[in-house]
Amino acid sequence: MCIIKGLNMAKSKNHTTHNQSRKWHRNGIKKPRSQRYESLKGVDPKFLRNMRFAKKHNKKGLKKMQANNAKNISNTASK
């Protein structure tokens, strides 16, 4: 038996999406569910560290700001 290389039949089709969109639409194409907080996995560690400190120190300033706002409201109400 003599086999000659290169005479094998080539595949005619590699890929098709025929009927796929119909199948996708049967159950409806839904938007991905949104998460409240996006994952910080894979984010630059230097940025994460800075963000952690920024959040921590924002809380300190928030208390001062709320105290000032309460004081201003009471001053304007008494006038």
C-alpha positions as a printed Julia matrix, in Angstrom:
79×3 Matrix{Float64}:
   0.0    0.0    0.0
   1.45   3.32  -1.04
   0.36   6.38   0.97
   1.27   9.76  -0.44
   1.34  12.7    1.98
  -0.78  15.74   1.17
  -3.65  13.97  -0.57
  -5.91  13.89   2.49
  -9.09  15.89   2.19
  -8.99  19.23   3.96
 -11.7   20.2    6.39
 -14.1   22.53   4.67
 -15.59  24.24   7.72
 -13.86  25.21  10.96
 -16.57  27.06  12.85
 -20.15  28.25  12.53
 -22.63  30.15  14.7
 -25.66  28.96  12.78
 -28.73  28.68  15.06
 -26.78  29.9   18.1
 -28.45  33.31  18.34
 -31.88  31.64  18.19
 -30.87  29.4   21.09
 -29.56  32.4   23.04
 -32.82  34.31  22.54
 -35.06  31.43  23.66
 -34.36  32.19  27.3
 -33.67  35.84  26.58
 -30.34  37.6   26.6
 -30.05  39.08  30.08
 -27.75  41.81  31.32
 -25.15  40.63  33.81
 -26.21  41.14  37.41
 -24.58  44.21  38.84
 -22.61  43.9   42.04
 -22.75  46.56  44.74
 -18.96  46.7   45.01
 -16.65  45.7   42.21
 -13.94  43.26  43.27
 -10.54  44.78  44.05
  -8.8   41.52  43.2
  -5.79  42.17  40.99
  -5.67  45.91  41.75
  -2.32  47.59  42.4
  -1.36  46.93  46.07
   0.1   50.43  46.49
  -3.22  51.93  45.39
  -5.19  49.63  47.73
  -3.01  50.59  50.68
  -3.49  54.29  49.97
  -7.24  53.82  49.54
  -7.43  52.07  52.91
  -5.72  54.99  54.66
  -7.85  57.52  52.78
 -11.05  55.8   53.92
  -9.76  55.63  57.49
  -8.93  59.34  57.65
 -12.1   60.45  55.86
 -14.03  59.2   58.86
 -12.11  61.59  61.13
 -12.91  64.6   58.94
 -16.54  63.53  58.62
 -17.11  63.82  62.38
 -15.66  67.36  62.43
 -17.77  68.38  59.44
 -20.97  67.02  60.99
 -20.24  68.88  64.24
 -19.68  72.14  62.33
 -22.87  71.66  60.31
 -24.91  71.05  63.46
 -23.4   74.17  65.05
 -24.18  76.29  61.94
 -27.76  75.04  61.78
 -28.36  75.84  65.46
 -26.84  79.34  64.97
 -29.05  80.12  61.96
 -32.16  78.79  63.73
 -31.57  81.0   66.78
 -31.24  84.22  64.71
